[in-house]
Short mmCIF file of C-alpha atoms and ligand atoms in Angstrom, two decimals:
data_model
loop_
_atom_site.label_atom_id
_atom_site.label_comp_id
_atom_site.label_asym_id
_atom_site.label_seq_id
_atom_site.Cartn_x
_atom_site.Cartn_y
_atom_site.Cartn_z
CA UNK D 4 0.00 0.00 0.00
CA UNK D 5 1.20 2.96 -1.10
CA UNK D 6 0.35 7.12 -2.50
CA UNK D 7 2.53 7.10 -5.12
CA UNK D 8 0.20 8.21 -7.80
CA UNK D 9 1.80 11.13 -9.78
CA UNK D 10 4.06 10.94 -12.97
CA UNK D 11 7.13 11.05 -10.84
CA UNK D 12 6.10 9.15 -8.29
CA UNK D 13 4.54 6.29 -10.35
CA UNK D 14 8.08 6.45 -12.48
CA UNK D 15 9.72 5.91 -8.75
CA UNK D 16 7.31 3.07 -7.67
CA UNK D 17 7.74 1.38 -11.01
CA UNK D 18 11.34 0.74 -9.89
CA UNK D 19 10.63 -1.38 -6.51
CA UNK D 20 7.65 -3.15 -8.50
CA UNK D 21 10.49 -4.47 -11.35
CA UNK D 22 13.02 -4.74 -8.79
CA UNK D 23 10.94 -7.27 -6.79
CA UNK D 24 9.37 -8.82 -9.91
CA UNK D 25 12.30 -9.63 -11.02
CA UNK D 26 13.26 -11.57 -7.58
CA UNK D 27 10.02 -13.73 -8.08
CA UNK D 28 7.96 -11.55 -5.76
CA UNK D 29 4.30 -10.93 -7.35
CA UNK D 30 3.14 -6.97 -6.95
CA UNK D 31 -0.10 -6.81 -5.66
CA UNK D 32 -0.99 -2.82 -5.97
CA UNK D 33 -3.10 -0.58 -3.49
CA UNK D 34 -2.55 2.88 -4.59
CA UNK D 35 -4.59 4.95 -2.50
CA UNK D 36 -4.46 8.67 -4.77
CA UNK D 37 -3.68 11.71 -1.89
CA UNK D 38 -0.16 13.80 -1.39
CA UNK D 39 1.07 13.17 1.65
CA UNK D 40 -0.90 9.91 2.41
CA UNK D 41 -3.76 10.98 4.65
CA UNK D 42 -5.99 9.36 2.66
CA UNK D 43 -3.90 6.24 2.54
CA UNK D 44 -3.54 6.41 6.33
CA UNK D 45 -7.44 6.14 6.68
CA UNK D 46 -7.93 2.98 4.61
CA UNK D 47 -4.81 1.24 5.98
CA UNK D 48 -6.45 2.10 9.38
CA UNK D 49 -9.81 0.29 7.84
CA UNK D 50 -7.65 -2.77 6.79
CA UNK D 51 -6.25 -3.26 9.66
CA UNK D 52 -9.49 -2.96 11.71
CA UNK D 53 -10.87 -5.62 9.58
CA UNK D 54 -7.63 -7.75 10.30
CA UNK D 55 -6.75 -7.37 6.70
CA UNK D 56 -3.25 -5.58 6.68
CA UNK D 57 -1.22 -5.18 3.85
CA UNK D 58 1.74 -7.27 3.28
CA UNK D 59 3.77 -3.92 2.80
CA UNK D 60 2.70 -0.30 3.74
CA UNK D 61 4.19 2.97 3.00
CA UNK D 62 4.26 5.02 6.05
CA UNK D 63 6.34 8.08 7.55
CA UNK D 64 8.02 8.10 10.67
CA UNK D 65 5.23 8.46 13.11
CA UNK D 66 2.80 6.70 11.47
CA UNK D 67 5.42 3.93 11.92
CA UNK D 68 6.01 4.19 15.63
CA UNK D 69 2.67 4.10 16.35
CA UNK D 70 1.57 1.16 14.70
CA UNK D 71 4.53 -0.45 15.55
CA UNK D 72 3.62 0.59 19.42
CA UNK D 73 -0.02 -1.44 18.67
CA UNK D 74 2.01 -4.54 18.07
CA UNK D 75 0.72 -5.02 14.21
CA UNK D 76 4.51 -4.32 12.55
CA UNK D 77 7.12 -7.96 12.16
CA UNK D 78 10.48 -7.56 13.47
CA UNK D 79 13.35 -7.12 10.45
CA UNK D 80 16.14 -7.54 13.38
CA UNK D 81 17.76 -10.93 11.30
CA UNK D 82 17.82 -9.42 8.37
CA UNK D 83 18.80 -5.64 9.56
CA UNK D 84 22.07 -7.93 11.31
CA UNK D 85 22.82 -9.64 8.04
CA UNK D 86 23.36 -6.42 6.46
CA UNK D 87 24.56 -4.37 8.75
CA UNK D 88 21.78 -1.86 8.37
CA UNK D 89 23.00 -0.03 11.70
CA UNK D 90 25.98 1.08 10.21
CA UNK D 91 24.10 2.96 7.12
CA UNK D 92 20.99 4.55 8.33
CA UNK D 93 21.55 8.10 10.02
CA UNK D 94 20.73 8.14 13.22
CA UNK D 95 17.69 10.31 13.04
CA UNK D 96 16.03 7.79 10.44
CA UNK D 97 16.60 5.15 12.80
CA UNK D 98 15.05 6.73 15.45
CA UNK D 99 11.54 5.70 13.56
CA UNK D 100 12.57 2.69 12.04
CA UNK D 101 13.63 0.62 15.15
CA UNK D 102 11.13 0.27 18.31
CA UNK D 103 12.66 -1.13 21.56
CA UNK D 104 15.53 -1.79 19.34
CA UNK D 105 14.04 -4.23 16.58
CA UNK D 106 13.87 -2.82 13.34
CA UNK D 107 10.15 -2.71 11.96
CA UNK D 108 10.58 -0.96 8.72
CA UNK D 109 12.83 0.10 6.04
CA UNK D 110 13.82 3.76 4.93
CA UNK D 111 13.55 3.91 1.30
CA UNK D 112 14.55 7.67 0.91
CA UNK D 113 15.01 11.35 2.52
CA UNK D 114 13.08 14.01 1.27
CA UNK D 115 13.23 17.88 2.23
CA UNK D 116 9.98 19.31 1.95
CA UNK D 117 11.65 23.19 2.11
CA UNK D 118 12.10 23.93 -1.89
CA UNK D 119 11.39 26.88 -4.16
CA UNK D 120 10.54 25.18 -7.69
CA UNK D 121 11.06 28.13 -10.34
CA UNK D 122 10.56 28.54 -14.07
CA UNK D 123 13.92 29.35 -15.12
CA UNK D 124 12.62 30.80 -18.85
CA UNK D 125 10.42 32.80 -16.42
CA UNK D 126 13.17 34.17 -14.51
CA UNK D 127 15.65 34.66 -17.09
CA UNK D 128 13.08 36.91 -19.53
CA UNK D 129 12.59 38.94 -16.42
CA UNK D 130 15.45 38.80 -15.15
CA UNK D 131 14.91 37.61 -11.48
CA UNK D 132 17.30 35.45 -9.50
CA UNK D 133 16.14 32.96 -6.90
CA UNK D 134 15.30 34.91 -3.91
CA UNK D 135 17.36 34.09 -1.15
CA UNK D 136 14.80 35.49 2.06
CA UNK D 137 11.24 36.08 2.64
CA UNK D 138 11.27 39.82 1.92
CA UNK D 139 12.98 38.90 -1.61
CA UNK D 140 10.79 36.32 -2.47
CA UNK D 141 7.87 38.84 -1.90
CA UNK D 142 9.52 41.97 -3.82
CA UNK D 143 10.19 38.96 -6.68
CA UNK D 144 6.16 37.99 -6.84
CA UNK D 145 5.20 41.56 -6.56
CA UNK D 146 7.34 42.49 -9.67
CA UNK D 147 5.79 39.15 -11.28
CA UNK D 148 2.06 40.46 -10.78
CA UNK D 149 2.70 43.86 -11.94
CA UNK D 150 4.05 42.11 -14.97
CA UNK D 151 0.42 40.05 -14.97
CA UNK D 152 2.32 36.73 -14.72
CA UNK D 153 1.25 34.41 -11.94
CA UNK D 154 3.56 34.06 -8.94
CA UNK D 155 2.63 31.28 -7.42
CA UNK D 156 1.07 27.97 -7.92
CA UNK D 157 -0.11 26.72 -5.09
CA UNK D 158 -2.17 23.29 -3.91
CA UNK D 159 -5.03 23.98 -1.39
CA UNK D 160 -4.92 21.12 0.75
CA UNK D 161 -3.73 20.62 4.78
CA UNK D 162 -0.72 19.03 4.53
CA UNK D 163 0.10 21.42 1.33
CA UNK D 164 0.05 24.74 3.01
CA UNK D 165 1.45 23.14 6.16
CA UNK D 166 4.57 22.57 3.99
CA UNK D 167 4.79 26.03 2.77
CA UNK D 168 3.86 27.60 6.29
CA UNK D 169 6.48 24.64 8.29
CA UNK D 170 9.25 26.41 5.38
CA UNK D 171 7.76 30.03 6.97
CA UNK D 172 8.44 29.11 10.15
CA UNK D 173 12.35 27.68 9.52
CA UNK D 174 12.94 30.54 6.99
CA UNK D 175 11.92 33.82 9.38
CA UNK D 176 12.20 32.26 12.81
CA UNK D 177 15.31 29.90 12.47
CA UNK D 178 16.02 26.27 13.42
CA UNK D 179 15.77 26.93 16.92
CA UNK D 180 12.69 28.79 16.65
CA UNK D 181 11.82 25.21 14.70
CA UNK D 182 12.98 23.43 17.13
CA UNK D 183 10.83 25.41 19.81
CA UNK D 184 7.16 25.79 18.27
CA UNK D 185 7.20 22.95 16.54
CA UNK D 186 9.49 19.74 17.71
CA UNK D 187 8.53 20.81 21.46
CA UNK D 188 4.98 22.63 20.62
CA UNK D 189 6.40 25.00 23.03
CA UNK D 190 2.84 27.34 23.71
CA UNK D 191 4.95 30.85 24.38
CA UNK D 192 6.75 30.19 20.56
CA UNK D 193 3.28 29.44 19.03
CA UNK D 194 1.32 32.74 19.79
CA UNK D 195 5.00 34.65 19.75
CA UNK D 196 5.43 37.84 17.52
CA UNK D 197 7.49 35.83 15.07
CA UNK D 198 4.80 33.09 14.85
CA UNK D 199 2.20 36.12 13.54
CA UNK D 200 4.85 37.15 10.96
CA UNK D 201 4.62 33.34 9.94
CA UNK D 202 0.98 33.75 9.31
CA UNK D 203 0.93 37.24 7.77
CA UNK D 204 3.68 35.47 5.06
CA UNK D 205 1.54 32.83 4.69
CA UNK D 206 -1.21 35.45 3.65
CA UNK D 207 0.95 37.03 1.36
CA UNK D 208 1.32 33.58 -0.22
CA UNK D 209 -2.35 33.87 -0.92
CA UNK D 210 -2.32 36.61 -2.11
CA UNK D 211 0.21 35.57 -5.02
CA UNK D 212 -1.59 32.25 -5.87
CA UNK D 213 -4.47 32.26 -8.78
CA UNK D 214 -8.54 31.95 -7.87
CA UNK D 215 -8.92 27.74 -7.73
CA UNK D 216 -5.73 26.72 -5.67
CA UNK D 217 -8.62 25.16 -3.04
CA UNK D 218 -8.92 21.40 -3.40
CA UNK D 219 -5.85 21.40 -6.52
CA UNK D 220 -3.06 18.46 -5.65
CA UNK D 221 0.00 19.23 -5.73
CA UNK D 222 1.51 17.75 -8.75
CA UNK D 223 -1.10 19.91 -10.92
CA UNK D 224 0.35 23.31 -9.04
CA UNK D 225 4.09 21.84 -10.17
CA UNK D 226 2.24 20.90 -13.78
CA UNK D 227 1.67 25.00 -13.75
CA UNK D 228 5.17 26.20 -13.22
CA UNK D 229 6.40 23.34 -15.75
CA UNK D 230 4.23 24.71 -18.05
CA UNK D 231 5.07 28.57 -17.60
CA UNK D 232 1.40 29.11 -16.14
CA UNK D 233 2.73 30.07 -12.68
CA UNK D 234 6.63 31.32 -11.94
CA UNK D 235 6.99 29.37 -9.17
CA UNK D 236 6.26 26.64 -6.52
CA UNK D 237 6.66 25.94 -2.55
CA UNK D 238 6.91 22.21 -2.84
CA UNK D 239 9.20 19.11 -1.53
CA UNK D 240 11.79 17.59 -3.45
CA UNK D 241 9.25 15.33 -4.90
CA UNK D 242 8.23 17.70 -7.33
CA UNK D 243 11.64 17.47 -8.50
CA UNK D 244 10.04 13.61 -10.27
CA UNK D 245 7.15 15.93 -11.84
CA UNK D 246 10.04 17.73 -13.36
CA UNK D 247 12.27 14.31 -14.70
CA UNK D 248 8.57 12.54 -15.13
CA UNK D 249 7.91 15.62 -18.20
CA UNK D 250 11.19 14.83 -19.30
CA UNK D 251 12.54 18.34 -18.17
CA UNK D 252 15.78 18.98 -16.23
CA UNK D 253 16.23 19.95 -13.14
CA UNK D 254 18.23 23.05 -12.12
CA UNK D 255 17.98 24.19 -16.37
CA UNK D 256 14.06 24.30 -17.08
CA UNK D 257 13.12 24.19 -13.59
CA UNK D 258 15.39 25.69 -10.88
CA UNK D 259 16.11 24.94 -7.60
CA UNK D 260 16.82 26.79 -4.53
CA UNK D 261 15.96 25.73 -0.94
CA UNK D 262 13.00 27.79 0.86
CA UNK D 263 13.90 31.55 2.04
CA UNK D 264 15.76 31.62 4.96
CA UNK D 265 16.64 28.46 4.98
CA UNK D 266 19.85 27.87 3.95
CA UNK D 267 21.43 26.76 7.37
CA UNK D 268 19.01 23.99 8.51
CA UNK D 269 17.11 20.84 7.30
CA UNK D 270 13.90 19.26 7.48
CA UNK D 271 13.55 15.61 6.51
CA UNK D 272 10.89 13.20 5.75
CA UNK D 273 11.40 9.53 5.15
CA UNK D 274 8.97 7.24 3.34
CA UNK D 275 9.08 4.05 5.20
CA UNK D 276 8.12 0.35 4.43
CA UNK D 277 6.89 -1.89 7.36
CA UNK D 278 5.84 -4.95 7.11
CA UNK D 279 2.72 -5.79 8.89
CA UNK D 280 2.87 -9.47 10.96
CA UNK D 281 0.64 -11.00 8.49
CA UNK D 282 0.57 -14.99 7.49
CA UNK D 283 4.19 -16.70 7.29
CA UNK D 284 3.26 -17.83 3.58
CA UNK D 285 4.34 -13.94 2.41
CA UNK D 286 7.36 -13.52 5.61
CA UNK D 287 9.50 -14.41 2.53
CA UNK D 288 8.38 -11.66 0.08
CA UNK D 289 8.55 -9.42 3.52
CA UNK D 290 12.47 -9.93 3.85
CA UNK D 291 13.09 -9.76 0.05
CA UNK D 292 11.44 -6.29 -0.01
CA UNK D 293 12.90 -5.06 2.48
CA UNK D 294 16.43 -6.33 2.21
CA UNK D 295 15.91 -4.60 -1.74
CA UNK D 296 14.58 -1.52 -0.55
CA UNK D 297 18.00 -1.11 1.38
CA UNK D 298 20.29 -2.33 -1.08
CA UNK D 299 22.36 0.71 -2.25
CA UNK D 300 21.59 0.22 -6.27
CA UNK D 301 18.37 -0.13 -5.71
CA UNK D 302 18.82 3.58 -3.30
CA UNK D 303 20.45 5.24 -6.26
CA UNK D 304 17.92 4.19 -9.24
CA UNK D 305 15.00 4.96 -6.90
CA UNK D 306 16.09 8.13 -5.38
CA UNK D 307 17.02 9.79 -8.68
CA UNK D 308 13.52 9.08 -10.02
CA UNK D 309 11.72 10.02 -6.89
CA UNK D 310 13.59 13.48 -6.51
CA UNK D 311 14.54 12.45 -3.27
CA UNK D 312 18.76 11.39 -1.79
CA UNK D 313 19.41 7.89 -0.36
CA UNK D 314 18.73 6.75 3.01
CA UNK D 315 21.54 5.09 3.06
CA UNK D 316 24.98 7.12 3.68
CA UNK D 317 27.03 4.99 1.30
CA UNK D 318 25.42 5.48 -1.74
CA UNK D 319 27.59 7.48 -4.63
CA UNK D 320 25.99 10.79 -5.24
CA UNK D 321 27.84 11.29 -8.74
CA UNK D 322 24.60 10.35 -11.07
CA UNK D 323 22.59 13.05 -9.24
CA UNK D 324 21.85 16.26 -10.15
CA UNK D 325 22.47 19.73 -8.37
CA UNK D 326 19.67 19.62 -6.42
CA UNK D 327 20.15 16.38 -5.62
CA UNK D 328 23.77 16.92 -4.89
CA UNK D 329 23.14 20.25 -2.53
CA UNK D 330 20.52 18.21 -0.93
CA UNK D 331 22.93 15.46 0.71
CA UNK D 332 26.13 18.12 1.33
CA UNK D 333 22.79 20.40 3.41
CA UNK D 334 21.42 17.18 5.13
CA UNK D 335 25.51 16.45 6.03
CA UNK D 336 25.92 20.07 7.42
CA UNK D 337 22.60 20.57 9.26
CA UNK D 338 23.60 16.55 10.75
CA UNK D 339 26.90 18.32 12.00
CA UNK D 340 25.21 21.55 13.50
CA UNK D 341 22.26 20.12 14.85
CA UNK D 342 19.90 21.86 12.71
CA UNK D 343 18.42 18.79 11.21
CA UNK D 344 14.29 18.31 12.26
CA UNK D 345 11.85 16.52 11.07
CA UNK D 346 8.95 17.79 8.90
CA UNK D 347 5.40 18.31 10.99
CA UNK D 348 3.46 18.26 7.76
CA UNK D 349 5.37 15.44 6.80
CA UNK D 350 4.64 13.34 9.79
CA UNK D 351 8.20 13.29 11.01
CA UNK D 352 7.67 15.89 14.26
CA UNK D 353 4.35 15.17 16.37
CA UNK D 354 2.21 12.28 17.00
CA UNK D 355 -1.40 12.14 14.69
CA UNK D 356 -3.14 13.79 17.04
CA UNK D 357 -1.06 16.78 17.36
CA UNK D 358 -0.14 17.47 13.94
CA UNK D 359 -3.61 17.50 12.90
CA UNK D 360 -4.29 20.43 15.31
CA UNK D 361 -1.22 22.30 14.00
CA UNK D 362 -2.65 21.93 10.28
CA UNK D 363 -6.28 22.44 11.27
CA UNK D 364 -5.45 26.22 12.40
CA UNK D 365 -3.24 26.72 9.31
CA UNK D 366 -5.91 25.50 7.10
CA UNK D 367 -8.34 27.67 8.55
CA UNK D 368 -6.28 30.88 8.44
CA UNK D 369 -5.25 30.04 5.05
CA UNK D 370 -8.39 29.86 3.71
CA UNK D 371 -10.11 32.77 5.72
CA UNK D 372 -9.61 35.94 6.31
CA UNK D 373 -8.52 35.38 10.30
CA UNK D 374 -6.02 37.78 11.42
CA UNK D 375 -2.75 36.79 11.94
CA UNK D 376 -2.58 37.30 15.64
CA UNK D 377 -5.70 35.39 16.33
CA UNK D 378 -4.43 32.18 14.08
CA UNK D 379 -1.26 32.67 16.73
CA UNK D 380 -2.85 32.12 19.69
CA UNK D 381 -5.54 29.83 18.61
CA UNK D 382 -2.40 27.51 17.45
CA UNK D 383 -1.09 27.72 21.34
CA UNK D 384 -4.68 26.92 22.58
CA UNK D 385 -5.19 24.02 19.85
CA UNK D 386 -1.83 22.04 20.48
CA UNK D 387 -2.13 22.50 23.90
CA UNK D 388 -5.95 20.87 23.73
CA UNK D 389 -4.15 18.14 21.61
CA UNK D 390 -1.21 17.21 23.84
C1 GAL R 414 5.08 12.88 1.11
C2 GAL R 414 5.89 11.66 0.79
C3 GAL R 414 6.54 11.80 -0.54
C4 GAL R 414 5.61 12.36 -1.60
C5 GAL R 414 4.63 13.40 -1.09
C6 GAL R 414 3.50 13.75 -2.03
O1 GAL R 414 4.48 12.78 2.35
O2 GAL R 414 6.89 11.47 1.76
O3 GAL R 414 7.08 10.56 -0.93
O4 GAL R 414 4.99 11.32 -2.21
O5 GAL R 414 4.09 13.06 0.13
O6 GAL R 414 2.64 12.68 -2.25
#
């Protein structure tokens, strides 16, 4: 089970499908359609309910602590031994990939939700560079607009304009302002005066978008940029496989630059596989997949369709592209100065029940015309309900 569904994503999914094929395993797909997998989350929940798991499940690093903490997810300890997973994982992936030290599932990538997608024909006619803070990348839209060209393309869903507003929040307030309103839901941080500034950005961000960004997924917003309908996009290295999917290259047609403000930190999420403790007929298959998902070939020809870097620290970075490339030497710097978090939209930062409350009030301010101060301290008041 899986919501790999886009062009890129499908072109990335199509690898571990041959890959296991190949290896005599038989592909039985359940795509469930939905960026960031809330809709897959809901009918995994109904499969297991009915005692029907799936053999395999995509899930992200919560999502795999907790159902590994209801007892449903098979220990990979044998195989992880074998070979010598311990020794290649980062840390910080391993801290949701192993409960009570068994590994239950396997890190097939590392994404970094915190990208500025841009038009590069778009840029270069008008001649615009990549905007390097918050203040820049408004004076850059406002010069698009009074040029009539769209800005922005933007997806209306949750978990869409929690990755723009998560990229706010690192970009004007810092990792350790991060680190403080959103790893430790710290209430003081979330109504703070930098936490309205969040929100009034994420207003302007409206503000630069066309009329029918509510309900649009995300791959049609990156569709808009590729197609010179909209300058740029606020998106995860994901829509980097939107941009190889339309056979278009990355840091030429499309460019790439990391989020405003932030150049000096890194947030991660990690598409896991676990493997539910279903019959021992398919324990086989269970091991093959995920002793392929963490061989380091298999990391390189997945990761450089899926936009995403290895999960592995030993893979060769040579075949990758800039972004690519900038992407592991960040994630190796922000490591080293302990400015490396995990992504709340993304499931890598608060339990279910918490994150929901953080996207429910950006949702709501996003799409009405709340002040900024009052989305503040209704955040404080909402995580603190949820804790
Ligand atoms: C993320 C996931 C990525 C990508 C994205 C959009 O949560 O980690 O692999 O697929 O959603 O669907």
């Amino acid at each position: 089970m899986h919501w790999w569904t886009s062009g890129g994503e499908g072109a990335a999914v199509g690898v571990l499908k041959k890959d296991l094929e190949a290896k005599g395993v038989k592909w039985v797909d359940m795509a469930v359609s939905g960026g960031g997998g809330e809709a897959a989350m809901t009918a995994l929940r109904a499969r297991a309910v009915a005692g029907n798991p799936p053999t395999a499940a995509q899930l992200l690093g919560m999502a795999v602590i907790d159902w590994s903490g209801e007892g449903l997810l098979g220990d990979l300890n044998e195989q992880a031994a074998k070979e010598g997973w311990d020794k290649v994982v980062p840390p910080a992936l391993q801290r949701f990939a192993k409960a009570d030290g068994k590994w239950v599932a396997v890190p097939v990538n590392i994404h970094r939700p915190h990208w500025l997608w841009m038009n590069a024909k778009i840029f270069k006619d008008n001649g615009l560079t990549p905007p390097r803070t918050w203040d820049e990348f408004n004076a850059t839209a406002d010069k698009l607009k009074a040029k009539g060209i769209l800005p922005l393309a933007i997806g209306g869903q949750p978990w869409q304009e929690a990755t723009a507003w998560e990229g706010i929040v690192l970009g004007l307030g810092g990792p350790d302002f991060y680190r403080k309103a959103v790893i430790e839901a710290d209430a003081a941080s979330l109504k703070s005066a930098t936490m309205v500034k969040v929100f009034d950005q994420m207003r302007k961000l409206r503000g630069y978008a066309d009329k029918n960004f509510a309900g649009r997924d995300w791959n049609l917003a990156t569709g808009m940029v590729l197609k010179g309908e909209a300058a740029m996009q606020l998106m995860g290295d994901w829509a980097k496989g939107e941009v190889l999917a339309a056979k278009m290259t990355p840091g030429k047609d499309i460019l790439c630059a990391v989020a405003p403000g932030t150049q000096n930190s890194y947030l991660f999420n990690t598409d896991f596989f676990a493997m539910f403790k279903v019959g021992g007929d398919r324990r086989p298959a269970q091991l093959t997949m995920a002793s392929s998902v963490m061989n380091p070939g298999f990391q390189e020809t997945f990761n450089l369709a899926k936009g995403s870097i290895p999960a592995r620290s030993d893979v060769p970075m040579d075949k990758f592209d800039e972004c690519g490339k900038k992407s592991m030497t960040d994630l190796k710097a922000a490591a080293t100065a302990k400015t490396m978090y995990g992504s709340l939209a993304h499931g890598h930062a608060q339990p279910a029940a918490i994150q929901r409350a953080y996207l429910d009030v950006i949702t709501k301010h996003f799409n009405s015309e709340q002040s900024s101060k009052d989305a503040a301290e209704s955040l404080a008041k909402a995580v603190a309900a949820a804790k």
